[in-house]
Coordinates of C-alpha atoms and ligand atoms in Angstrom, one line a residue:
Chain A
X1 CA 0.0 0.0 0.0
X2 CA 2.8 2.0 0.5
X3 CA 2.5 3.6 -3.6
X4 CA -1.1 4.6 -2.7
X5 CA 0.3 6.9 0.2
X6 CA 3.5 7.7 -1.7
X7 CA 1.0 8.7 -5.5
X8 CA -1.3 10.9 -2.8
X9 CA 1.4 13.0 -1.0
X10 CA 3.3 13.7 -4.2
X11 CA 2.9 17.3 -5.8
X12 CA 0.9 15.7 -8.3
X13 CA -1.4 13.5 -6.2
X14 CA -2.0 16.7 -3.9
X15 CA -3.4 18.4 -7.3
X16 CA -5.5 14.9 -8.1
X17 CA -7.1 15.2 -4.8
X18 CA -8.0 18.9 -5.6
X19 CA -9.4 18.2 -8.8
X20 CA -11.6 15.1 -7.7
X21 CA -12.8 16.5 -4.6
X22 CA -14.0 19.8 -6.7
X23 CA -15.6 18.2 -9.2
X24 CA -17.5 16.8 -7.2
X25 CA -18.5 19.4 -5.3
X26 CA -19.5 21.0 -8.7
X27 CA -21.8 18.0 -9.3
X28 CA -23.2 18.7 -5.4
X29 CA -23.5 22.1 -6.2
X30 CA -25.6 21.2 -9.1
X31 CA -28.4 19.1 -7.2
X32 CA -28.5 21.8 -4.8
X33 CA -29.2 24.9 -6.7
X34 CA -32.4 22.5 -8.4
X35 CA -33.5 22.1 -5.3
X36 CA -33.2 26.0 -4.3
X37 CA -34.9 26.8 -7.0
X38 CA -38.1 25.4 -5.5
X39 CA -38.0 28.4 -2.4
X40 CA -38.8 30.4 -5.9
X41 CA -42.3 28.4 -6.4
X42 CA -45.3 30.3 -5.4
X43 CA -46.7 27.9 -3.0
X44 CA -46.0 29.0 0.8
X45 CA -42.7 26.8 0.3
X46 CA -44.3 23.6 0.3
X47 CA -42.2 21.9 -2.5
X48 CA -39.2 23.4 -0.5
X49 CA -40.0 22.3 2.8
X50 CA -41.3 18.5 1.5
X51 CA -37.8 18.8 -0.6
X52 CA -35.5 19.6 2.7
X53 CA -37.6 16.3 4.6
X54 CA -36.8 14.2 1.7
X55 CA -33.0 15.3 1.6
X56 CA -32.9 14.7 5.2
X57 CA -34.5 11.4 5.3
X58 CA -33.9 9.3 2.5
X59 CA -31.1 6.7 3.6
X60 CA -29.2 6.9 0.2
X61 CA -29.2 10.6 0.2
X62 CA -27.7 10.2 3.9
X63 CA -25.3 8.4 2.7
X64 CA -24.0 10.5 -0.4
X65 CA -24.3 13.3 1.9
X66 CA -21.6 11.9 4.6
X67 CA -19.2 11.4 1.4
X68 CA -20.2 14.7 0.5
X69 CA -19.2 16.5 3.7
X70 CA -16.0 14.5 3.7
X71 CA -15.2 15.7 0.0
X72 CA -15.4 19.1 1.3
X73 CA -12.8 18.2 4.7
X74 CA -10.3 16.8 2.2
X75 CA -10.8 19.7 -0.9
X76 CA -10.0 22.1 2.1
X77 CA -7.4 20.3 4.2
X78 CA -5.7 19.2 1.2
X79 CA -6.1 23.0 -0.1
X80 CA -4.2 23.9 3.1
X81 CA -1.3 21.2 3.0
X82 CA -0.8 22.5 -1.0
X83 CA -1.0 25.9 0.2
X84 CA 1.7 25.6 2.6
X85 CA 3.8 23.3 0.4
X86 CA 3.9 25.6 -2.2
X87 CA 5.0 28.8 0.1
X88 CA 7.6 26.7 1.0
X89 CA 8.5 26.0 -2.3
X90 CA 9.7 29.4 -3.4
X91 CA 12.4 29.3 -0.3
X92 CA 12.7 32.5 2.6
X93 CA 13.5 35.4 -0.3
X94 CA 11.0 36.2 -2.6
X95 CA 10.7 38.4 -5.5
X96 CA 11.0 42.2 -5.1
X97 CA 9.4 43.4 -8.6
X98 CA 6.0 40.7 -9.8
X99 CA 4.2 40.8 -13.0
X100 CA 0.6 39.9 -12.7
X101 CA 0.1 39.9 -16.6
X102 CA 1.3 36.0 -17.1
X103 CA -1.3 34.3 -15.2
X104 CA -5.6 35.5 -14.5
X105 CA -6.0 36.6 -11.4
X106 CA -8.4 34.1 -9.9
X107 CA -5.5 31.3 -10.6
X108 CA -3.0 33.1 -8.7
X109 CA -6.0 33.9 -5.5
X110 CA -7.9 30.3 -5.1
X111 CA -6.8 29.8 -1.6
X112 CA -8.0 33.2 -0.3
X113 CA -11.4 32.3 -2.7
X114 CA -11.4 29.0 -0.8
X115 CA -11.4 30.9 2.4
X116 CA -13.8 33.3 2.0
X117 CA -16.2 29.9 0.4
X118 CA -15.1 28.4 3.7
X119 CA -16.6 31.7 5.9
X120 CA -19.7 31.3 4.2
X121 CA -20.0 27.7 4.4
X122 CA -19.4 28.3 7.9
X123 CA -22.3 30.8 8.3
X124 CA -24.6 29.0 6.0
X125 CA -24.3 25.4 8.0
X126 CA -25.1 26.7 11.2
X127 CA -28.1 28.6 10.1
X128 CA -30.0 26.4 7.8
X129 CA -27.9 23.2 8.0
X130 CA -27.7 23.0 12.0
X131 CA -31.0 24.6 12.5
X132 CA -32.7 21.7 10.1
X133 CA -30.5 18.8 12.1
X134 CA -30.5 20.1 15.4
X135 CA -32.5 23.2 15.9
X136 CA -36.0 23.8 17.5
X137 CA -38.3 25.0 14.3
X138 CA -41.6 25.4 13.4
X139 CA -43.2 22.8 11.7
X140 CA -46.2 22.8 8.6
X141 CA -48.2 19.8 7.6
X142 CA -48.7 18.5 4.5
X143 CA -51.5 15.8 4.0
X144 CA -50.5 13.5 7.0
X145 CA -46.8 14.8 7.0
X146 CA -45.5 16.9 10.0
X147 CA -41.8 18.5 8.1
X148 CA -39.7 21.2 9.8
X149 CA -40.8 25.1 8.1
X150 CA -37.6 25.4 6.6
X151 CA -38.7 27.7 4.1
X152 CA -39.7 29.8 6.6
X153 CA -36.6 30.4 8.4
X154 CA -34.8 30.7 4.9
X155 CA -37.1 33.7 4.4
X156 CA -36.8 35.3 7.4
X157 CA -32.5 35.1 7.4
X158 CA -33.6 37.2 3.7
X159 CA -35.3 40.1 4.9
X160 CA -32.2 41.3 6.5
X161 CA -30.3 43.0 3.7
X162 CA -26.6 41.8 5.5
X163 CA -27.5 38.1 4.6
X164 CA -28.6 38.8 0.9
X165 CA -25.2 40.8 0.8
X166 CA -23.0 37.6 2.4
X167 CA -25.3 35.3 -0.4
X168 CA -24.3 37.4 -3.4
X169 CA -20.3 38.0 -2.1
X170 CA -20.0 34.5 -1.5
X171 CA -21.8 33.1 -4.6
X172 CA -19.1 36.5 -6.7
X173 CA -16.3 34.2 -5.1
X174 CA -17.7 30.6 -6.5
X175 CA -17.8 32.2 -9.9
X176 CA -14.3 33.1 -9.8
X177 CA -13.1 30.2 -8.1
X178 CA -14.7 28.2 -10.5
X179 CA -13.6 30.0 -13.4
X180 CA -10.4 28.8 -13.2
X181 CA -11.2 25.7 -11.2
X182 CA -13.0 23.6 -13.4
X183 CA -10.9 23.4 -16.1
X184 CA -8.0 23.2 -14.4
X185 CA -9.6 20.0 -13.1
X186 CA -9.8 18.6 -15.9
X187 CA -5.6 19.3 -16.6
X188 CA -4.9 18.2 -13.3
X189 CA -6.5 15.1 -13.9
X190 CA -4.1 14.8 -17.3
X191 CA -7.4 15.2 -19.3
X192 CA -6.1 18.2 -22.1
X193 CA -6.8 17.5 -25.8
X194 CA -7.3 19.4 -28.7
X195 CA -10.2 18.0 -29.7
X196 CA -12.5 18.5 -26.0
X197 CA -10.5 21.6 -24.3
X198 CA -13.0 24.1 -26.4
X199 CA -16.1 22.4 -24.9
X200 CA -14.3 22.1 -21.5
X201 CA -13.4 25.3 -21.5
X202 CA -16.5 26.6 -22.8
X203 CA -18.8 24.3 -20.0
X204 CA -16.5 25.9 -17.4
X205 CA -17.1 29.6 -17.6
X206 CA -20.7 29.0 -18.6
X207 CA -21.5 27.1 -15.3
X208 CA -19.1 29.7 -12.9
X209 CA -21.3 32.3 -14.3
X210 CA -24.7 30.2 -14.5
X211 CA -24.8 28.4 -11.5
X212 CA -23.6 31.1 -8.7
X213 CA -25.9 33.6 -10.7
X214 CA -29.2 31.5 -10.2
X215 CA -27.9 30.7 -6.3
X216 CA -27.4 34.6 -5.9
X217 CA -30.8 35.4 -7.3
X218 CA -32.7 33.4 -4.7
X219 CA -31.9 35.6 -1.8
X220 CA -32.3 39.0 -4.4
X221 CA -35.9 37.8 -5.3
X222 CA -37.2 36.7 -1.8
X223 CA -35.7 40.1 0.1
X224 CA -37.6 42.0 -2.8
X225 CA -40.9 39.9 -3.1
Chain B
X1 CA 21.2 55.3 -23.5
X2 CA 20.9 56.0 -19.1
X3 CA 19.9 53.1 -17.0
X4 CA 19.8 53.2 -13.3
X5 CA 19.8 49.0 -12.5
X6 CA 18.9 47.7 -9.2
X7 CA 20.8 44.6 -8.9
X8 CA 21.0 41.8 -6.0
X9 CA 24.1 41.1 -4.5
X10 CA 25.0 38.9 -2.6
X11 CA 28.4 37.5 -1.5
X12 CA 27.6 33.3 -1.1
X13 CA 24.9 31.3 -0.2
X14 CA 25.1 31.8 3.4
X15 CA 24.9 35.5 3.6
X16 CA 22.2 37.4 3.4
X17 CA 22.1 39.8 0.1
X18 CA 20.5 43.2 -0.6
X19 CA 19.7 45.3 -3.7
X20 CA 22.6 47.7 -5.0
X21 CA 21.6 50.8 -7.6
X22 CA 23.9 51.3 -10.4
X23 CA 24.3 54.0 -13.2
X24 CA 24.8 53.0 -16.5
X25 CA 24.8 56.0 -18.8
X26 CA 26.4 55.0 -22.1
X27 CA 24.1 51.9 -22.9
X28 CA 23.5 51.6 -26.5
X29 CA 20.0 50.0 -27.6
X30 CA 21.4 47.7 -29.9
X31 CA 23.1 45.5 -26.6
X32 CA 22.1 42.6 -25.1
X33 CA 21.3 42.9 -22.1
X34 CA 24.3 41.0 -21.1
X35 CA 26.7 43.3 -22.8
X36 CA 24.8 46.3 -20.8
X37 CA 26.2 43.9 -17.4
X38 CA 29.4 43.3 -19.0
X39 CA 30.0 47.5 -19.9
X40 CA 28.6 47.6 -16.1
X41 CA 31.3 45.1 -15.0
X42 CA 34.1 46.9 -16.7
X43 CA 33.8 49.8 -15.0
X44 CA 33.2 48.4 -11.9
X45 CA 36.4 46.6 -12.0
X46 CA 38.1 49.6 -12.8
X47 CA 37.1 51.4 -9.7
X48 CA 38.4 48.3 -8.1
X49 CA 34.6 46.8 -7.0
X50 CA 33.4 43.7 -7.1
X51 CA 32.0 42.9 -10.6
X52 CA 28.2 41.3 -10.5
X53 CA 28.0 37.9 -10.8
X54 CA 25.9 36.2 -13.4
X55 CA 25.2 32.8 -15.2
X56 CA 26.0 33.2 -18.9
X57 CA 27.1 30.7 -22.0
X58 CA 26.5 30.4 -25.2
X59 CA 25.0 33.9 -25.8
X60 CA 22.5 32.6 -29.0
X61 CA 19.8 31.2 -27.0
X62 CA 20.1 27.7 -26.6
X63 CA 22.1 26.8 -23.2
X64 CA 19.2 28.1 -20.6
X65 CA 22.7 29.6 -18.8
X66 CA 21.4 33.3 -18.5
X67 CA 18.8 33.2 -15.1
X68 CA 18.3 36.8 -14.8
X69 CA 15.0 37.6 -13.0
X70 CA 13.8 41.2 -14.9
X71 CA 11.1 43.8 -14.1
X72 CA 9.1 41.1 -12.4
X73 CA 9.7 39.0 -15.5
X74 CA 12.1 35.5 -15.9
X75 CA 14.7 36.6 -18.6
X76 CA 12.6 39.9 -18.8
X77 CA 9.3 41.1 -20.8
X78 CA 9.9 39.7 -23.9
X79 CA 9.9 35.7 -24.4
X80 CA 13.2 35.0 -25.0
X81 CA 16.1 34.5 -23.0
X82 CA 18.4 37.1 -21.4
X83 CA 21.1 36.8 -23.7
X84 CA 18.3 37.5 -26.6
X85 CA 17.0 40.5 -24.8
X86 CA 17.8 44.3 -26.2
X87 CA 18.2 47.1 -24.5
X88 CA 16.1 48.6 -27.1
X89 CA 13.3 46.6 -24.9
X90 CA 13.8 49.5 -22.4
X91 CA 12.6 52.8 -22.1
X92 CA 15.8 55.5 -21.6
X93 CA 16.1 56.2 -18.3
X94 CA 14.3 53.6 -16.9
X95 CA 15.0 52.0 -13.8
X96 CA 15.5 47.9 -14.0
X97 CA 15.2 45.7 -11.2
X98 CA 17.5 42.9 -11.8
X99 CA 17.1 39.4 -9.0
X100 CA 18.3 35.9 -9.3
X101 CA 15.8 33.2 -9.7
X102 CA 13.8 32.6 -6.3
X103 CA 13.0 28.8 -5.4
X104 CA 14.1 26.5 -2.4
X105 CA 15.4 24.4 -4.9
X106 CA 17.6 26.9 -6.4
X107 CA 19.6 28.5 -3.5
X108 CA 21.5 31.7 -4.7
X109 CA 25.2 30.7 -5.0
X110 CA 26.0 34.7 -5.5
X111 CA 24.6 37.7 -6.4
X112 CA 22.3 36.7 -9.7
X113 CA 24.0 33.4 -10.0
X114 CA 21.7 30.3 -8.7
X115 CA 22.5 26.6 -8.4
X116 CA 20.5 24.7 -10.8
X117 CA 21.6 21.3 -10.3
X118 CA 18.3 20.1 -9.1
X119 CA 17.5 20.0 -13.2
X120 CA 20.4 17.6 -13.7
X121 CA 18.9 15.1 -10.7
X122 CA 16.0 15.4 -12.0
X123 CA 17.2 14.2 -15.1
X124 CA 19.7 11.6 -14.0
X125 CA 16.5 10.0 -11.9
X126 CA 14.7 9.0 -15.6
X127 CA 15.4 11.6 -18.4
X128 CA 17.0 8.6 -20.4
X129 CA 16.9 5.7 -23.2
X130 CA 18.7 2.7 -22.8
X131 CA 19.7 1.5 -26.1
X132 CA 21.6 -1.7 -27.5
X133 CA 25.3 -1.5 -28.2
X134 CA 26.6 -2.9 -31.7
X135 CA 26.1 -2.4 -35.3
X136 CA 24.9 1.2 -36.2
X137 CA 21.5 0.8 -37.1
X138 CA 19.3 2.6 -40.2
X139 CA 18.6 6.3 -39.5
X140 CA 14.7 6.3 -40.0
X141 CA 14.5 2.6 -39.2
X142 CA 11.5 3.1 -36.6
X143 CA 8.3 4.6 -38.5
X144 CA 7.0 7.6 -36.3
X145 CA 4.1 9.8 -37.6
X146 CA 5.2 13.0 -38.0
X147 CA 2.8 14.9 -35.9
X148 CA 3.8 12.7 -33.0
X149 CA 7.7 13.4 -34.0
X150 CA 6.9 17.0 -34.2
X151 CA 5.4 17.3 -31.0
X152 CA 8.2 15.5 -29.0
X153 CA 10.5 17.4 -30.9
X154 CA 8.7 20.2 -29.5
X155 CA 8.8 19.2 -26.0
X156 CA 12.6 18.2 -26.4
X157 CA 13.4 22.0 -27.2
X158 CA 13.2 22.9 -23.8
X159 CA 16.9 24.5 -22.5
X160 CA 16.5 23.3 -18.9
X161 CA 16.5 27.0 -17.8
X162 CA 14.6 27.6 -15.0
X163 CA 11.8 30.4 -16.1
X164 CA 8.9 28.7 -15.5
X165 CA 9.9 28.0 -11.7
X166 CA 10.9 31.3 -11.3
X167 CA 7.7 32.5 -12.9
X168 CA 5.6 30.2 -11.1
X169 CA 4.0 31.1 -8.0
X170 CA 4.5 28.2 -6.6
X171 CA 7.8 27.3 -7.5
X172 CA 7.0 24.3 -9.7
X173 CA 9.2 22.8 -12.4
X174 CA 5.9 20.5 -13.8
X175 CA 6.6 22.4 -16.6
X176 CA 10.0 21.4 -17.1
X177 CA 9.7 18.1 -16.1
X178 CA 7.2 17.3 -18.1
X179 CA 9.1 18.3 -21.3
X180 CA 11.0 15.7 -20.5
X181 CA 9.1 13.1 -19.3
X182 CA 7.1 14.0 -22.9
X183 CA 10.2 13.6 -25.1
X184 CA 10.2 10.4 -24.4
X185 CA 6.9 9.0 -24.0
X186 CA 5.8 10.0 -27.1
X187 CA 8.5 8.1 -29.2
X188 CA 8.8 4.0 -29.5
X189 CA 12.7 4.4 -28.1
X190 CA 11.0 5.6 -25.2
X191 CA 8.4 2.7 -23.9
X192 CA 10.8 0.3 -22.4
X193 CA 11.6 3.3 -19.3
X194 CA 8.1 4.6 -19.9
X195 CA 6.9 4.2 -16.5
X196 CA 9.7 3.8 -14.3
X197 CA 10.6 7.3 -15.8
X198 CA 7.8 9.4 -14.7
X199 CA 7.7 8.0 -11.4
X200 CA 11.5 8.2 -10.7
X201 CA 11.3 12.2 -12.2
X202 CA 8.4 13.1 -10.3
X203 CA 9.6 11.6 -7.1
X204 CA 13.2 13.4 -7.7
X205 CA 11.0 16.8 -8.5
X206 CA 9.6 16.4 -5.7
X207 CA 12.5 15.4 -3.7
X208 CA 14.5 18.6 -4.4
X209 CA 11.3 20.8 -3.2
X210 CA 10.0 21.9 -5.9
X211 CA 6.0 23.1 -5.4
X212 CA 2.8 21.9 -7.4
X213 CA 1.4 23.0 -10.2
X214 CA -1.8 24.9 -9.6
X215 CA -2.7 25.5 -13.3
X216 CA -1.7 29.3 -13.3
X217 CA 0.0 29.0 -16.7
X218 CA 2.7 31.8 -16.0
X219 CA 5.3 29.1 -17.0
X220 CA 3.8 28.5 -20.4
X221 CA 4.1 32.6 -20.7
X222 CA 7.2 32.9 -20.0
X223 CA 8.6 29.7 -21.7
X224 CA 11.7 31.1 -24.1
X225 CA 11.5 27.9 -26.2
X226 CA 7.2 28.1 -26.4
X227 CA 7.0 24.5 -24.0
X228 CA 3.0 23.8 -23.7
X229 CA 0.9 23.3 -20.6
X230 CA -0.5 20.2 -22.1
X231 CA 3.0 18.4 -21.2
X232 CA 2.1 18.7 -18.1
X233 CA -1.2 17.4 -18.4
X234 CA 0.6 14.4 -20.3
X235 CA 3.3 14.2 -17.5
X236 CA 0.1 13.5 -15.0
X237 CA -1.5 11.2 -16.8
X238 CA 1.6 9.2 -17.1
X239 CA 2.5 9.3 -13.4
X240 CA -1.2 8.6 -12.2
X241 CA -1.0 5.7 -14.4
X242 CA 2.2 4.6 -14.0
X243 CA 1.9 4.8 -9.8
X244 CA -1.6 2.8 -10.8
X245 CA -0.1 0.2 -12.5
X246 CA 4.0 -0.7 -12.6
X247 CA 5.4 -3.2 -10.4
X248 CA 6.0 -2.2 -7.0
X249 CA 9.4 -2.1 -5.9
X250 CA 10.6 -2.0 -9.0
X251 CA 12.7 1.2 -8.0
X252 CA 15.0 -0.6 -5.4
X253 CA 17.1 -2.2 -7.1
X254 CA 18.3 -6.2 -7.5
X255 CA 19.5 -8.5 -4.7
X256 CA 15.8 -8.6 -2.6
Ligands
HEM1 C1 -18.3 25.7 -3.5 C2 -17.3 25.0 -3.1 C3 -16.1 24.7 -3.9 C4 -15.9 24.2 -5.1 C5 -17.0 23.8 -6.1 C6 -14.5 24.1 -5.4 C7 -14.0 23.6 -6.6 C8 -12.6 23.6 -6.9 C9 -12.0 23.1 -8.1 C10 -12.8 22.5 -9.2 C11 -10.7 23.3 -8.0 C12 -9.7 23.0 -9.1 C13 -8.8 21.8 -8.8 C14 -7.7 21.7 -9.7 O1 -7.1 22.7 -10.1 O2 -7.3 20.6 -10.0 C15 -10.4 23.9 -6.7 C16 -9.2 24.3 -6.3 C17 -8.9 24.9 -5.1 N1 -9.8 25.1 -4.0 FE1 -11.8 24.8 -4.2 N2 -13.8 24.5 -4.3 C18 -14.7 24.9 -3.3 C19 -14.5 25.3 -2.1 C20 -13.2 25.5 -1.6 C21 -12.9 25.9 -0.2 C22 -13.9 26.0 0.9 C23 -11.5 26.0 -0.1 C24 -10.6 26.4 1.0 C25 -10.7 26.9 2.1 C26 -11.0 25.8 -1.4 C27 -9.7 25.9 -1.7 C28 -9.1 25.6 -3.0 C29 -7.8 25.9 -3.3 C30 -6.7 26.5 -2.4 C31 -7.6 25.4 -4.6 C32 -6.4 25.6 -5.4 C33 -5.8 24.5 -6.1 C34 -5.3 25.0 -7.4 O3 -5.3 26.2 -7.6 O4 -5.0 24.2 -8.2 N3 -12.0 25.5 -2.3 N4 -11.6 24.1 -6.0
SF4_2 S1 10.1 24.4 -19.9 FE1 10.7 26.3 -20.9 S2 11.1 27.7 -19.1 FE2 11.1 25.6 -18.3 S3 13.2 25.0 -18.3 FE3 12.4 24.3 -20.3 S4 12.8 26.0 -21.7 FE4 13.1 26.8 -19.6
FES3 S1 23.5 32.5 -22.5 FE1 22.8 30.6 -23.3 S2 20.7 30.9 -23.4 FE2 21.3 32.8 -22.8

């Protein structure tokens, strides 16, 4: 076993972890912005609320949930061991004079992206997350179904103009994280060829744009409506 | 042409170093930017200072000798090396802040001079054939498509200088390395070592401290010789696979 440990602390399998564990996220991402969508659906949040039970309750979901949260623990602990490894890398003198016009700029700033992701994650878990595991909330019943209001404590946290605020910073940062993130998944992973980096590349700045956009328009609409 | 140059010195690897602002009033655009150093050196010399010290060879290009850090800018703004940069580059009476390369891996020997032997490791650990002895065989003997010869040819162009670390925020020689694990793995010579090559190179880069790519591309900017990202991409595939799939142990040797 001793190449498995040796191919995932080498610079390359550092990057490999990266790679996999964002893509995924991307995919998680995905699911959850449909399911956002629904707070959006005129109908006192019941599709929402029956939605948040279901995600909560079903035993598969559970389970692609746990690898879900421990995706996240290893994109951002291994985020912090490449960090550090790469400071280290450039020795105890750096540069005096730096050009910023050979790379983009959200290459060169993922880690302080990651971090302010990780502040909102932060934030965003306790409120709705922890409140939906742990906390004391109303409930609504739907046919014979008793489920946890969690539309309506979503709603409330988007009258305060603050939280919208947070919501749309946080959701600015995805988009740039991404936007240089998901392709440079797909390199990392050794997956660059002529024929499919257009389309990659193309799919990539579509969905950093996309996909934070319609997350960041949830809280805009409901503070408004 | 008047230059005022901000240069590093430093006395050996164990000191510390600091910058140093020199005058150079008689440059003439048409130098290299090697000859504006070498003017420099003369007079210093002449006033009985300590000339600067920096890493130069052929002059044309093609050694990767001339590490001089420019403006924020490995071998300065243009793409080419330091020995193919023009003062003419420069606007007169410009000030140009000159630094050696800045990487663990390469430790400052003195002033702009920086040991670069970790390259030569690197390269001892895998960057090889192992061919046959006896008769001469026919040139041409092996058919290789000539997109495939083109593109290792490509990838063996790179000079081993040492931009794309120094331009790399990170500190990485992926780019580098992957030239040369490329040259190689695209070609029939190449197969029998295939594996054992990119695992022995990557665990040597790694070895000497060199950081990870992060897919900023600064290298491929700043490239003299035009090496593409997509070696890189190449050199990862063949690492994942070959850690996925080579004999174990095959790196230690006989006698177990
Ligand atoms: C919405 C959540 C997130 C998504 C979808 C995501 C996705 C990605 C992707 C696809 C990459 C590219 C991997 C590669 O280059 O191979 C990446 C890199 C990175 N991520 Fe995240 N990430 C997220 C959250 C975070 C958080 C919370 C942190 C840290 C606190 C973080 C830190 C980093 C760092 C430092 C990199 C740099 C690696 C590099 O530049 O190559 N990310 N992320
Ligand atoms: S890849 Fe380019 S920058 Fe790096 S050592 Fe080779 S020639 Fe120099
Ligand atoms: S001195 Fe040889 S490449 Fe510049």
């Amino acid at each position: 076993m001793k190449w498995l440990i040796d191919l995932f602390s080498s610079s390359i399998g550092r990057k490999v972890v990266m790679a996999l564990t964002g893509l995924f996220i991307i995919l998680f991402l995905t699911v959850h912005l449909i399911g956002n969508l629904q707070l959006l659906k005129d109908d006192g949040g019941e599709a929402f609320n029956v939605y948040a039970y279901f995600m909560t309750h079903n035993p598969l979901i559970k389970m692609v949930s746990y690898v879900n949260y421990a995706f996240f623990l290893f994109h951002i602990g291994w985020a912090l061991l490449l960090t550090i490894k790469n400071r280290q890398a450039r020795g105890t003198e750096g540069y005096a004079v730096t050009s910023s016009k050979s790379s983009i700029w959200s290459a060169r700033n993922m880690g302080i992206l990651g971090t302010i992701i990780l502040v909102f994650l932060v934030i965003h878990m306790k409120d709705f997350w922890g409140q939906m595991h742990f906390g004391e909330m109303p409930t609504k019943t739907y046919g014979d179904h008793e489920v946890k209001d969690l539309f309506t404590v979503v709603g409330s946290a988007f009258t305060q103009w603050w939280y919208v605020a947070l919501y749309c910073i946080s959701m600015v940062a995805i988009a740039f994280h991404l936007w240089h993130g998901f392709a440079s998944a797909f390199q990392t992973l050794g997956l660059n060829h002529m024929k499919y980096n257009p389309v990659i590349s193309f799919v990539g700045k579509a969905f950093s744009i996309v996909i934070p956009a319609l997350f960041a328009l949830i809280p805009i609409v409901m503070f408004f409506v | 042409m008047k230059i005022k140059l901000k240069v590093w010195r430093q006395k050996n690897k164990d000191t510390k170093g600091a910058f140093k602002t020199y005058n150079v009033d008689h440059a003439s655009p048409d130098m290299s930017f090697l000859e504006m150093i070498d003017v420099l050196n003369t007079e210093l010399i002449k006033k009985g200072e300590e000339s600067i010290a920096f890493d130069h060879d052929c002059r044309e290009g093609i050694c990767g000798m001339c590490s001089l850090y420019i403006n924020g800018h490995p071998h300065g703004p243009l793409q080419t090396t330091t020995c193919q940069l023009h003062m003419r580059t420069f606007k007169d009476g410009e000030t140009i802040t000159v630094e050696p390369w800045r990487a663990k891996a390469f430790p400052v020997i003195k002033d702009l001079v920086v040991d670069r032997s970790a390259f030569d490791r690197i390269q001892q650990a895998g960057g090889y054939v192992n061919v046959n002895t006896g008769g001469v065989p026919d040139a041409n003997e092996i058919p290789i498509p000539k997109r495939v010869a083109e593109e290792a040819f490509d990838a063996a162009t790179c000079i081993g200088c040492g931009a794309c670390v120094a331009a790399c925020k990170n500190a990485s020689a992926m780019l580098f390395v992957s030239a040369k694990v490329s040259q190689f793995a695209l070609l029939p010579q190449g197969q029998v070592e295939r594996k054992e090559r990119a695992e022995k190179m990557v665990a040597q880069m790694d070895a000497e401290g060199f950081g990870s790519c992060t897919n900023t591309y600064a290298c491929e900017a700043e490239c003299p010789k035009g090496i593409k990202v997509a070696n890189i991409a190449r050199m990862n595939r063949e690492y994942l696979g070959a850690m996925m799939t080579s004999y174990e142990g095959s790196t230690g040797g006989g006698g177990e």
